[in-house]
Amino acid sequence: PFSADGTWTAGSWESRTSPSNHAQPLEISVSRGCAFACFGHIFEAHPCLWHNDCIQNEGGAQVEIRNARAEEWELFLALGQYAFQYELSEADQEDWKRRFESLHVWGAFEGESLQAMLIVIPLHMYLQGQSVEMGGVASVATWPEQRRNGAVKRLIQQALQHMRSEGQAWSMLAPFSYGFYRKYGWEMLTEHRTYTLAKTQLPQPQDVGGRVERRPVLNGALAKELSPLYEAYASRYNGTLQRTLEWWETSVFKRKSGQAAIYYNEANEPRGYVVYACKNRNLHVHELVALDEQARRGIWRFLSNHDSMINHLYWSAPMDDRLPAQLPDPRIGQSIEPYFMVRIVDVMGALSDYPFETVSGASSVRCIRLTIEDATCAWNQGVFELTPEAAGSVRVSRASADETDGLNGVSLACDIQTLSVMMSGYLRPFELYRMLRLQGDEEAVRMLEQLIPARPTGMLDFF
């Protein structure tokens, strides 16, 4: 902690870079203003305190946090298969080996023994119609005999530092436990509305014109056909991935087996598609994309024409879907399931690049002072000023906590989880204000309601 005279004393640290310097004390005393600059030199000289982090497990053994080496791919594969209870074929193992070096894989090692792992996948997601860089956290796993020794916590901290250095201001993950990842700053982003329709509840086929063409093989050629339709649809949501053609083949078609059908309107323009599988008298809709109402009706006509082959249809739709309101019998099976989580990794980067809404009319409020609390990422702690400018843009800057802005400024405070769900669009500012998660001046909340465009969240992928 900082003392009254503005200096900070860390006391004595033990460097554990090697047995030879195991117990060298390191006294640190720096001024408030140069703490981070000094830390850069200290951690460069003592790498176990920073990038190649060394910790001790419960037995006192040293555990090193570092990047995976190319020849260690089998160690990580073995842990992944055990933790997530799957088994790759020989062909899939070769594919994993090929892709291993392109991923950012981190491991917690005791000597040459892998204890825990985490992968950061460099991705892009849509946010207010724009593509932004995002770090996808995946394959967080630990051998059972090594769990609860702090290794995963350090892996997460290392991953966040890495994402920030790579310019990934946002991160997403599919959690095994929402409570666990909330501790590290992630929060809810998306939900699914899962439908179950008996065949008697399928929409009545309507003649809407156009045609549907089936594509029985899911391959690269099909990905090129579907990709423009998907991107146009995905950009309507916050949180959806921007897909590369490689992602279509290595992820989408790997998980969503079956076949596809494309809807063309009367002008012979592709306007929607469905990826589905029909087996054991059940029709599973893996992905349904319609760019307009005509395409939606054309695709549902195609699906309803399977009524003689199936007993039930299953589909996980985005939360803004209104299928029941368009059915003769809306009493279908419905459930809401939480899905992905989101986190702002770098507040300054995320806010500076955010596509705020242009606010019409003059405002009596000159700026919003937003105080952020982030227990995991120290670089996000502090006060950020959002200043609407005459041209309609918003200028973002940092301010010191004790700096006053008495000229038409309003203040708000929240933690990183609250900021993440607000800026991602999952919850609106006034919703968070009523929940007491966003605290401060109501006028500032009203301004944020104007500045943050309303757009639903969604996610059609998994990693």
CSV table of C-alpha atoms in Angstrom, one decimal:
chain,number,residue,atom,x,y,z
A,1,PRO,CA,0.0,0.0,0.0
A,2,PHE,CA,1.0,3.6,-0.5
A,3,SER,CA,2.1,5.4,2.7
A,4,ALA,CA,1.2,8.9,3.7
A,5,ASP,CA,4.2,10.4,2.0
A,6,GLY,CA,3.2,8.9,-1.3
A,7,THR,CA,5.7,6.1,-1.4
A,8,TRP,CA,5.0,2.4,-1.7
A,9,THR,CA,7.0,-0.3,0.1
A,10,ALA,CA,6.5,-3.9,-1.0
A,11,GLY,CA,8.8,-5.3,1.7
A,12,SER,CA,10.8,-8.4,1.1
A,13,TRP,CA,10.2,-10.6,-2.0
A,14,GLU,CA,11.8,-14.0,-2.5
A,15,SER,CA,13.1,-14.5,-6.0
A,16,ARG,CA,12.6,-18.0,-7.2
A,17,THR,CA,14.3,-17.9,-10.6
A,18,SER,CA,16.7,-20.7,-9.6
A,19,PRO,CA,17.9,-22.6,-6.6
A,20,SER,CA,21.1,-20.4,-6.5
A,21,ASN,CA,19.2,-17.2,-5.8
A,22,HIS,CA,16.2,-18.8,-4.0
A,23,ALA,CA,16.2,-16.6,-0.9
A,24,GLN,CA,17.5,-13.3,-2.1
A,25,PRO,CA,15.4,-10.5,-0.5
A,26,LEU,CA,14.2,-7.8,-2.8
A,27,GLU,CA,13.4,-4.5,-1.2
A,28,ILE,CA,11.1,-2.2,-3.2
A,29,SER,CA,10.3,1.4,-2.5
A,30,VAL,CA,9.0,3.5,-5.3
A,31,SER,CA,7.0,6.7,-5.6
A,32,ARG,CA,3.4,6.6,-6.6
A,33,GLY,CA,4.1,8.2,-10.0
A,34,CYS,CA,6.8,5.8,-11.2
A,35,ALA,CA,5.5,2.6,-9.7
A,36,PHE,CA,4.7,0.9,-13.0
A,37,ALA,CA,7.8,2.1,-14.7
A,38,CYS,CA,10.0,0.8,-11.9
A,39,PHE,CA,8.0,-2.5,-11.9
A,40,GLY,CA,8.9,-3.0,-15.5
A,41,HIS,CA,12.7,-3.0,-14.7
A,42,ILE,CA,12.2,-5.1,-11.5
A,43,PHE,CA,10.2,-7.8,-13.3
A,44,GLU,CA,12.6,-7.9,-16.2
A,45,ALA,CA,15.4,-8.7,-13.7
A,46,HIS,CA,13.3,-11.2,-11.8
A,47,PRO,CA,11.2,-13.0,-14.5
A,48,CYS,CA,9.5,-15.3,-12.0
A,49,LEU,CA,7.7,-12.2,-10.7
A,50,TRP,CA,6.1,-11.5,-14.1
A,51,HIS,CA,5.8,-13.2,-17.5
A,52,ASN,CA,7.4,-16.6,-16.7
A,53,ASP,CA,5.7,-16.6,-13.4
A,54,CYS,CA,6.8,-19.1,-10.7
A,55,ILE,CA,4.4,-20.1,-7.9
A,56,GLN,CA,4.5,-22.8,-5.2
A,57,ASN,CA,1.9,-25.5,-5.0
A,58,GLU,CA,0.6,-27.0,-1.7
A,59,GLY,CA,3.6,-29.3,-1.5
A,60,GLY,CA,6.0,-26.4,-1.9
A,61,ALA,CA,7.2,-27.4,-5.4
A,62,GLN,CA,7.8,-24.6,-7.9
A,63,VAL,CA,5.2,-24.3,-10.7
A,64,GLU,CA,6.2,-22.2,-13.7
A,65,ILE,CA,3.7,-20.4,-15.9
A,66,ARG,CA,4.9,-20.2,-19.5
A,67,ASN,CA,4.0,-20.6,-23.2
A,68,ALA,CA,3.7,-24.1,-24.6
A,69,ARG,CA,6.4,-25.4,-26.8
A,70,ALA,CA,5.5,-27.0,-30.2
A,71,GLU,CA,6.8,-30.4,-29.1
A,72,GLU,CA,4.5,-30.4,-26.0
A,73,TRP,CA,1.3,-30.6,-28.0
A,74,GLU,CA,0.6,-34.2,-26.8
A,75,LEU,CA,0.8,-33.1,-23.1
A,76,PHE,CA,-1.9,-30.5,-23.7
A,77,LEU,CA,-4.0,-32.8,-25.8
A,78,ALA,CA,-3.9,-35.5,-23.1
A,79,LEU,CA,-5.1,-33.0,-20.4
A,80,GLY,CA,-7.8,-31.6,-22.6
A,81,GLN,CA,-9.2,-35.0,-23.5
A,82,TYR,CA,-9.2,-36.0,-19.8
A,83,ALA,CA,-10.8,-32.8,-18.5
A,84,PHE,CA,-13.4,-32.4,-21.2
A,85,GLN,CA,-14.1,-36.2,-21.7
A,86,TYR,CA,-13.6,-36.5,-25.4
A,87,GLU,CA,-11.3,-38.5,-27.6
A,88,LEU,CA,-9.9,-37.3,-30.9
A,89,SER,CA,-9.4,-39.5,-33.9
A,90,GLU,CA,-6.0,-39.7,-35.5
A,91,ALA,CA,-7.0,-37.3,-38.2
A,92,ASP,CA,-8.3,-34.8,-35.6
A,93,GLN,CA,-5.1,-35.2,-33.5
A,94,GLU,CA,-3.1,-34.3,-36.6
A,95,ASP,CA,-5.3,-31.2,-37.1
A,96,TRP,CA,-4.8,-30.3,-33.4
A,97,LYS,CA,-1.0,-30.6,-33.9
A,98,ARG,CA,-1.1,-28.4,-37.0
A,99,ARG,CA,-3.1,-25.7,-35.3
A,100,PHE,CA,-1.3,-25.9,-32.0
A,101,GLU,CA,1.4,-23.3,-32.8
A,102,SER,CA,-1.2,-20.8,-34.1
A,103,LEU,CA,-2.9,-20.7,-30.7
A,104,HIS,CA,-1.7,-18.9,-27.7
A,105,VAL,CA,-1.4,-21.9,-25.3
A,106,TRP,CA,-0.3,-21.4,-21.7
A,107,GLY,CA,0.7,-24.1,-19.2
A,108,ALA,CA,1.5,-24.4,-15.5
A,109,PHE,CA,4.5,-26.7,-15.3
A,110,GLU,CA,6.2,-28.4,-12.4
A,111,GLY,CA,9.5,-29.3,-14.1
A,112,GLU,CA,8.5,-30.9,-17.3
A,113,SER,CA,5.1,-32.1,-15.9
A,114,LEU,CA,2.0,-30.1,-17.1
A,115,GLN,CA,-0.3,-29.3,-14.2
A,116,ALA,CA,-2.9,-27.0,-15.8
A,117,MET,CA,-3.6,-25.3,-19.2
A,118,LEU,CA,-5.4,-22.4,-20.8
A,119,ILE,CA,-5.7,-21.3,-24.4
A,120,VAL,CA,-6.3,-17.8,-25.8
A,121,ILE,CA,-7.8,-17.9,-29.3
A,122,PRO,CA,-7.3,-14.6,-31.3
A,123,LEU,CA,-10.7,-13.8,-32.7
A,124,HIS,CA,-12.9,-10.9,-33.8
A,125,MET,CA,-16.4,-10.2,-32.5
A,126,TYR,CA,-19.1,-7.8,-33.6
A,127,LEU,CA,-19.9,-4.8,-31.4
A,128,GLN,CA,-22.4,-2.2,-32.5
A,129,GLY,CA,-22.0,-3.3,-36.1
A,130,GLN,CA,-18.2,-3.1,-36.0
A,131,SER,CA,-15.6,-5.9,-35.8
A,132,VAL,CA,-13.3,-5.6,-32.8
A,133,GLU,CA,-10.4,-7.8,-31.6
A,134,MET,CA,-11.3,-10.3,-28.9
A,135,GLY,CA,-9.4,-13.0,-26.9
A,136,GLY,CA,-11.4,-16.2,-26.7
A,137,VAL,CA,-10.4,-18.1,-23.5
A,138,ALA,CA,-10.8,-21.8,-23.9
A,139,SER,CA,-9.6,-25.2,-22.6
A,140,VAL,CA,-9.0,-24.1,-19.0
A,141,ALA,CA,-8.2,-27.4,-17.4
A,142,THR,CA,-6.2,-29.0,-14.5
A,143,TRP,CA,-5.4,-32.5,-13.6
A,144,PRO,CA,-7.6,-33.4,-10.6
A,145,GLU,CA,-4.7,-34.1,-8.3
A,146,GLN,CA,-3.4,-30.6,-9.0
A,147,ARG,CA,-6.6,-28.6,-8.6
A,148,ARG,CA,-7.1,-25.8,-6.1
A,149,ASN,CA,-3.4,-24.9,-5.9
A,150,GLY,CA,-3.7,-21.5,-7.5
A,151,ALA,CA,-2.3,-22.4,-11.0
A,152,VAL,CA,-5.5,-21.6,-12.9
A,153,LYS,CA,-5.7,-18.2,-11.2
A,154,ARG,CA,-2.2,-17.4,-12.4
A,155,LEU,CA,-3.0,-18.7,-15.8
A,156,ILE,CA,-6.0,-16.4,-16.0
A,157,GLN,CA,-3.9,-13.4,-14.9
A,158,GLN,CA,-1.2,-14.3,-17.5
A,159,ALA,CA,-3.9,-14.6,-20.2
A,160,LEU,CA,-5.3,-11.2,-19.4
A,161,GLN,CA,-1.9,-9.6,-19.5
A,162,HIS,CA,-1.2,-11.3,-22.9
A,163,MET,CA,-4.6,-10.2,-24.4
A,164,ARG,CA,-3.9,-6.6,-23.4
A,165,SER,CA,-0.4,-6.7,-25.0
A,166,GLU,CA,-2.0,-8.1,-28.2
A,167,GLY,CA,-4.6,-5.3,-28.4
A,168,GLN,CA,-7.5,-7.5,-27.5
A,169,ALA,CA,-9.6,-5.1,-25.4
A,170,TRP,CA,-12.4,-7.7,-25.0
A,171,SER,CA,-12.5,-11.3,-24.0
A,172,MET,CA,-15.2,-14.0,-24.1
A,173,LEU,CA,-15.5,-17.5,-22.7
A,174,ALA,CA,-18.0,-20.3,-22.2
A,175,PRO,CA,-17.9,-21.0,-18.5
A,176,PHE,CA,-18.0,-24.3,-16.6
A,177,SER,CA,-19.1,-22.1,-13.6
A,178,TYR,CA,-20.4,-18.6,-13.8
A,179,GLY,CA,-19.4,-17.9,-10.2
A,180,PHE,CA,-15.8,-18.9,-10.8
A,181,TYR,CA,-15.2,-16.6,-13.7
A,182,ARG,CA,-17.1,-13.7,-12.1
A,183,LYS,CA,-14.3,-13.6,-9.5
A,184,TYR,CA,-12.0,-12.7,-12.4
A,185,GLY,CA,-14.1,-10.1,-14.0
A,186,TRP,CA,-16.2,-11.9,-16.6
A,187,GLU,CA,-20.0,-11.5,-16.7
A,188,MET,CA,-23.0,-12.7,-18.6
A,189,LEU,CA,-23.2,-11.8,-22.3
A,190,THR,CA,-25.7,-14.1,-24.0
A,191,GLU,CA,-28.6,-16.5,-23.4
A,192,HIS,CA,-30.3,-19.0,-25.7
A,193,ARG,CA,-34.0,-19.4,-26.1
A,194,THR,CA,-34.4,-23.2,-26.8
A,195,TYR,CA,-37.5,-24.4,-28.5
A,196,THR,CA,-39.1,-27.8,-28.7
A,197,LEU,CA,-41.9,-28.2,-31.3
A,198,ALA,CA,-44.0,-31.3,-31.9
A,199,LYS,CA,-44.6,-31.9,-35.6
A,200,THR,CA,-48.2,-30.8,-35.1
A,201,GLN,CA,-46.9,-27.4,-33.9
A,202,LEU,CA,-44.7,-26.6,-36.9
A,203,PRO,CA,-45.6,-23.4,-38.8
A,204,GLN,CA,-48.1,-24.0,-41.6
A,205,PRO,CA,-46.2,-23.9,-44.9
A,206,GLN,CA,-46.8,-20.7,-46.8
A,207,ASP,CA,-46.1,-20.0,-50.4
A,208,VAL,CA,-43.7,-17.0,-50.2
A,209,GLY,CA,-42.0,-17.4,-53.6
A,210,GLY,CA,-38.4,-18.1,-54.2
A,211,ARG,CA,-36.8,-21.5,-53.6
A,212,VAL,CA,-34.7,-23.6,-51.3
A,213,GLU,CA,-31.6,-25.5,-52.4
A,214,ARG,CA,-30.2,-28.3,-50.2
A,215,ARG,CA,-26.4,-28.6,-49.7
A,216,PRO,CA,-25.8,-32.2,-48.4
A,217,VAL,CA,-22.0,-31.7,-47.9
A,218,LEU,CA,-20.6,-29.2,-45.3
A,219,ASN,CA,-17.3,-28.1,-46.8
A,220,GLY,CA,-15.2,-25.1,-47.8
A,221,ALA,CA,-17.2,-24.4,-50.9
A,222,LEU,CA,-20.4,-24.2,-48.9
A,223,ALA,CA,-18.7,-22.0,-46.3
A,224,LYS,CA,-18.0,-19.5,-49.1
A,225,GLU,CA,-21.7,-19.4,-49.9
A,226,LEU,CA,-22.9,-19.1,-46.3
A,227,SER,CA,-20.3,-16.7,-45.1
A,228,PRO,CA,-21.7,-13.4,-46.6
A,229,LEU,CA,-25.2,-14.3,-45.2
A,230,TYR,CA,-23.8,-15.1,-41.8
A,231,GLU,CA,-21.7,-11.9,-41.5
A,232,ALA,CA,-24.7,-9.7,-42.5
A,233,TYR,CA,-26.8,-11.4,-39.9
A,234,ALA,CA,-24.1,-11.6,-37.1
A,235,SER,CA,-23.4,-7.9,-37.4
A,236,ARG,CA,-26.9,-7.2,-36.1
A,237,TYR,CA,-25.9,-8.5,-32.7
A,238,ASN,CA,-23.2,-7.8,-30.1
A,239,GLY,CA,-20.9,-10.7,-29.3
A,240,THR,CA,-21.3,-12.8,-32.4
A,241,LEU,CA,-18.0,-13.9,-34.0
A,242,GLN,CA,-16.6,-12.7,-37.3
A,243,ARG,CA,-15.9,-16.0,-38.9
A,244,THR,CA,-13.0,-16.8,-41.2
A,245,LEU,CA,-13.4,-19.6,-43.8
A,246,GLU,CA,-10.9,-21.6,-41.8
A,247,TRP,CA,-13.2,-21.2,-38.7
A,248,TRP,CA,-16.2,-22.5,-40.7
A,249,GLU,CA,-14.3,-25.7,-41.6
A,250,THR,CA,-12.4,-26.3,-38.3
A,251,SER,CA,-15.1,-25.2,-35.8
A,252,VAL,CA,-18.6,-24.6,-37.3
A,253,PHE,CA,-18.9,-27.7,-39.5
A,254,LYS,CA,-17.0,-29.8,-36.9
A,255,ARG,CA,-19.7,-29.1,-34.3
A,256,LYS,CA,-22.7,-28.7,-36.5
A,257,SER,CA,-22.8,-31.9,-38.5
A,258,GLY,CA,-25.6,-32.6,-41.0
A,259,GLN,CA,-26.4,-30.6,-44.1
A,260,ALA,CA,-27.6,-27.2,-45.1
A,261,ALA,CA,-30.3,-25.5,-47.2
A,262,ILE,CA,-30.1,-22.0,-48.7
A,263,TYR,CA,-33.1,-19.8,-49.5
A,264,TYR,CA,-33.1,-17.7,-52.7
A,265,ASN,CA,-35.7,-15.0,-53.3
A,266,GLU,CA,-37.5,-14.5,-56.6
A,267,ALA,CA,-34.6,-12.3,-57.8
A,268,ASN,CA,-32.3,-15.3,-57.3
A,269,GLU,CA,-30.6,-13.7,-54.4
A,270,PRO,CA,-29.5,-15.8,-51.4
A,271,ARG,CA,-31.2,-14.4,-48.3
A,272,GLY,CA,-30.9,-17.1,-45.6
A,273,TYR,CA,-29.9,-20.6,-44.7
A,274,VAL,CA,-30.3,-23.3,-42.2
A,275,VAL,CA,-27.8,-25.9,-41.0
A,276,TYR,CA,-29.6,-28.9,-39.6
A,277,ALA,CA,-29.6,-32.7,-39.0
A,278,CYS,CA,-32.5,-35.1,-39.2
A,279,LYS,CA,-32.0,-38.4,-37.4
A,280,ASN,CA,-34.2,-40.8,-35.3
A,281,ARG,CA,-37.3,-38.8,-36.2
A,282,ASN,CA,-35.8,-35.6,-34.6
A,283,LEU,CA,-34.9,-32.5,-36.5
A,284,HIS,CA,-32.1,-30.5,-34.9
A,285,VAL,CA,-31.7,-26.9,-36.2
A,286,HIS,CA,-28.1,-26.1,-35.6
A,287,GLU,CA,-28.1,-22.6,-37.2
A,288,LEU,CA,-30.9,-20.5,-38.8
A,289,VAL,CA,-30.1,-17.3,-40.5
A,290,ALA,CA,-32.7,-15.1,-42.3
A,291,LEU,CA,-32.0,-11.6,-43.5
A,292,ASP,CA,-35.6,-10.7,-44.0
A,293,GLU,CA,-39.1,-12.0,-43.3
A,294,GLN,CA,-39.5,-13.6,-46.7
A,295,ALA,CA,-36.4,-15.7,-46.1
A,296,ARG,CA,-37.6,-16.6,-42.6
A,297,ARG,CA,-40.9,-17.9,-44.0
A,298,GLY,CA,-39.2,-19.7,-46.8
A,299,ILE,CA,-36.8,-21.6,-44.5
A,300,TRP,CA,-39.6,-22.5,-42.1
A,301,ARG,CA,-41.7,-23.8,-45.0
A,302,PHE,CA,-38.8,-26.1,-45.9
A,303,LEU,CA,-38.5,-27.3,-42.3
A,304,SER,CA,-42.2,-27.8,-41.9
A,305,ASN,CA,-42.1,-30.0,-45.0
A,306,HIS,CA,-40.2,-32.6,-42.8
A,307,ASP,CA,-43.4,-33.3,-40.8
A,308,SER,CA,-43.8,-36.8,-42.2
A,309,MET,CA,-40.3,-37.7,-41.2
A,310,ILE,CA,-40.0,-36.3,-37.6
A,311,ASN,CA,-41.7,-36.2,-34.2
A,312,HIS,CA,-40.0,-33.1,-32.9
A,313,LEU,CA,-37.9,-30.1,-33.9
A,314,TYR,CA,-35.3,-28.6,-31.6
A,315,TRP,CA,-33.7,-25.1,-32.1
A,316,SER,CA,-31.6,-22.8,-29.9
A,317,ALA,CA,-32.5,-19.3,-31.0
A,318,PRO,CA,-31.2,-15.9,-30.0
A,319,MET,CA,-33.1,-14.2,-27.2
A,320,ASP,CA,-34.8,-11.6,-29.5
A,321,ASP,CA,-36.5,-14.4,-31.6
A,322,ARG,CA,-40.3,-14.3,-31.6
A,323,LEU,CA,-41.2,-17.6,-33.1
A,324,PRO,CA,-44.1,-18.4,-30.7
A,325,ALA,CA,-45.9,-15.2,-31.7
A,326,GLN,CA,-45.9,-16.4,-35.3
A,327,LEU,CA,-47.3,-19.9,-34.6
A,328,PRO,CA,-50.9,-21.1,-34.6
A,329,ASP,CA,-50.2,-22.8,-31.3
A,330,PRO,CA,-47.7,-20.8,-29.3
A,331,ARG,CA,-47.7,-23.3,-26.4
A,332,ILE,CA,-44.4,-24.9,-27.5
A,333,GLY,CA,-41.6,-26.0,-25.2
A,334,GLN,CA,-39.3,-23.1,-24.3
A,335,SER,CA,-36.4,-22.8,-22.0
A,336,ILE,CA,-33.8,-20.0,-21.4
A,337,GLU,CA,-30.2,-21.1,-21.0
A,338,PRO,CA,-27.2,-18.9,-20.1
A,339,TYR,CA,-24.4,-19.1,-22.5
A,340,PHE,CA,-21.2,-17.0,-23.0
A,341,MET,CA,-19.6,-14.5,-20.7
A,342,VAL,CA,-17.7,-11.3,-21.6
A,343,ARG,CA,-15.0,-9.2,-20.0
A,344,ILE,CA,-13.4,-5.9,-20.9
A,345,VAL,CA,-9.6,-6.6,-20.7
A,346,ASP,CA,-8.5,-3.0,-21.3
A,347,VAL,CA,-11.0,-0.3,-20.3
A,348,MET,CA,-9.1,2.5,-22.0
A,349,GLY,CA,-8.8,0.6,-25.3
A,350,ALA,CA,-12.4,-0.6,-25.2
A,351,LEU,CA,-13.9,2.8,-24.5
A,352,SER,CA,-11.6,4.7,-26.9
A,353,ASP,CA,-12.6,2.5,-29.8
A,354,TYR,CA,-16.3,2.2,-28.8
A,355,PRO,CA,-18.8,3.3,-31.5
A,356,PHE,CA,-20.9,5.5,-29.3
A,357,GLU,CA,-24.2,6.9,-30.6
A,358,THR,CA,-24.2,10.5,-31.9
A,359,VAL,CA,-26.2,12.5,-29.3
A,360,SER,CA,-28.5,15.1,-30.9
A,361,GLY,CA,-29.1,18.4,-29.1
A,362,ALA,CA,-27.0,20.2,-26.6
A,363,SER,CA,-26.4,18.7,-23.1
A,364,SER,CA,-25.9,20.6,-19.9
A,365,VAL,CA,-23.5,17.8,-18.8
A,366,ARG,CA,-19.9,18.3,-20.0
A,367,CYS,CA,-18.5,14.9,-19.1
A,368,ILE,CA,-19.1,11.6,-17.3
A,369,ARG,CA,-16.5,10.6,-14.7
A,370,LEU,CA,-16.6,6.8,-14.5
A,371,THR,CA,-14.7,5.1,-11.6
A,372,ILE,CA,-13.9,1.5,-12.3
A,373,GLU,CA,-13.0,-1.2,-9.9
A,374,ASP,CA,-11.1,-4.2,-11.2
A,375,ALA,CA,-9.5,-6.6,-8.7
A,376,THR,CA,-7.7,-8.6,-11.3
A,377,CYS,CA,-6.4,-6.1,-13.8
A,378,ALA,CA,-4.7,-3.2,-12.0
A,379,TRP,CA,-4.4,-1.2,-15.3
A,380,ASN,CA,-8.2,-0.8,-15.3
A,381,GLN,CA,-8.5,0.7,-11.8
A,382,GLY,CA,-9.2,4.4,-11.9
A,383,VAL,CA,-11.3,7.2,-13.2
A,384,PHE,CA,-12.2,7.5,-16.9
A,385,GLU,CA,-13.8,10.6,-18.4
A,386,LEU,CA,-16.3,10.4,-21.3
A,387,THR,CA,-16.7,13.8,-22.9
A,388,PRO,CA,-19.3,14.2,-25.7
A,389,GLU,CA,-18.0,16.6,-28.4
A,390,ALA,CA,-19.7,18.9,-30.8
A,391,ALA,CA,-19.0,16.6,-33.8
A,392,GLY,CA,-21.0,13.8,-32.1
A,393,SER,CA,-17.9,11.8,-31.0
A,394,VAL,CA,-17.0,10.9,-27.5
A,395,ARG,CA,-13.5,11.7,-26.1
A,396,VAL,CA,-12.1,9.3,-23.6
A,397,SER,CA,-9.4,10.2,-21.1
A,398,ARG,CA,-8.0,9.1,-17.7
A,399,ALA,CA,-8.2,11.3,-14.6
A,400,SER,CA,-6.7,11.1,-11.2
A,401,ALA,CA,-9.0,10.0,-8.4
A,402,ASP,CA,-8.6,13.2,-6.5
A,403,GLU,CA,-9.0,15.5,-9.5
A,404,THR,CA,-12.2,17.5,-9.4
A,405,ASP,CA,-14.3,18.5,-12.3
A,406,GLY,CA,-16.8,21.0,-11.0
A,407,LEU,CA,-17.9,22.3,-14.4
A,408,ASN,CA,-21.0,20.4,-15.4
A,409,GLY,CA,-19.5,16.9,-14.6
A,410,VAL,CA,-21.4,13.9,-13.3
A,411,SER,CA,-20.0,10.8,-11.8
A,412,LEU,CA,-20.7,7.1,-11.8
A,413,ALA,CA,-18.9,4.1,-10.2
A,414,CYS,CA,-19.1,0.3,-11.0
A,415,ASP,CA,-17.0,-2.8,-11.2
A,416,ILE,CA,-15.5,-4.3,-14.3
A,417,GLN,CA,-18.3,-6.9,-14.7
A,418,THR,CA,-21.0,-4.1,-14.7
A,419,LEU,CA,-19.0,-2.1,-17.2
A,420,SER,CA,-18.6,-5.1,-19.4
A,421,VAL,CA,-22.3,-6.1,-19.6
A,422,MET,CA,-23.3,-2.4,-20.1
A,423,MET,CA,-20.9,-1.7,-23.0
A,424,SER,CA,-21.7,-5.1,-24.6
A,425,GLY,CA,-25.4,-4.4,-24.5
A,426,TYR,CA,-26.6,-7.3,-22.4
A,427,LEU,CA,-28.0,-5.0,-19.8
A,428,ARG,CA,-28.9,-1.3,-20.2
A,429,PRO,CA,-27.6,1.5,-18.0
A,430,PHE,CA,-30.9,2.1,-16.2
A,431,GLU,CA,-31.3,-1.6,-15.6
A,432,LEU,CA,-27.9,-1.7,-13.9
A,433,TYR,CA,-28.7,1.5,-12.0
A,434,ARG,CA,-31.9,0.0,-10.6
A,435,MET,CA,-30.0,-3.1,-9.6
A,436,LEU,CA,-27.6,-0.8,-7.7
A,437,ARG,CA,-24.7,-2.1,-9.7
A,438,LEU,CA,-24.2,1.3,-11.4
A,439,GLN,CA,-24.0,4.0,-8.7
A,440,GLY,CA,-23.9,7.7,-8.9
A,441,ASP,CA,-25.7,10.6,-10.7
A,442,GLU,CA,-28.9,9.7,-12.5
A,443,GLU,CA,-28.1,12.3,-15.1
A,444,ALA,CA,-25.0,10.4,-16.0
A,445,VAL,CA,-27.1,7.2,-16.4
A,446,ARG,CA,-29.5,9.1,-18.7
A,447,MET,CA,-26.5,10.2,-20.8
A,448,LEU,CA,-25.2,6.7,-21.1
A,449,GLU,CA,-28.6,5.5,-22.3
A,450,GLN,CA,-28.2,8.0,-25.2
A,451,LEU,CA,-24.6,7.2,-25.9
A,452,ILE,CA,-24.7,3.4,-25.9
A,453,PRO,CA,-26.7,2.0,-28.9
A,454,ALA,CA,-29.4,-0.6,-28.0
A,455,ARG,CA,-28.5,-3.8,-29.8
A,456,PRO,CA,-29.2,-7.4,-28.7
A,457,THR,CA,-26.4,-9.8,-27.8
A,458,GLY,CA,-26.0,-13.2,-29.5
A,459,MET,CA,-23.6,-16.1,-30.1
A,460,LEU,CA,-23.9,-18.9,-32.6
A,461,ASP,CA,-20.5,-20.4,-32.0
A,462,PHE,CA,-18.6,-22.3,-29.3
A,463,PHE,CA,-15.0,-22.5,-28.2
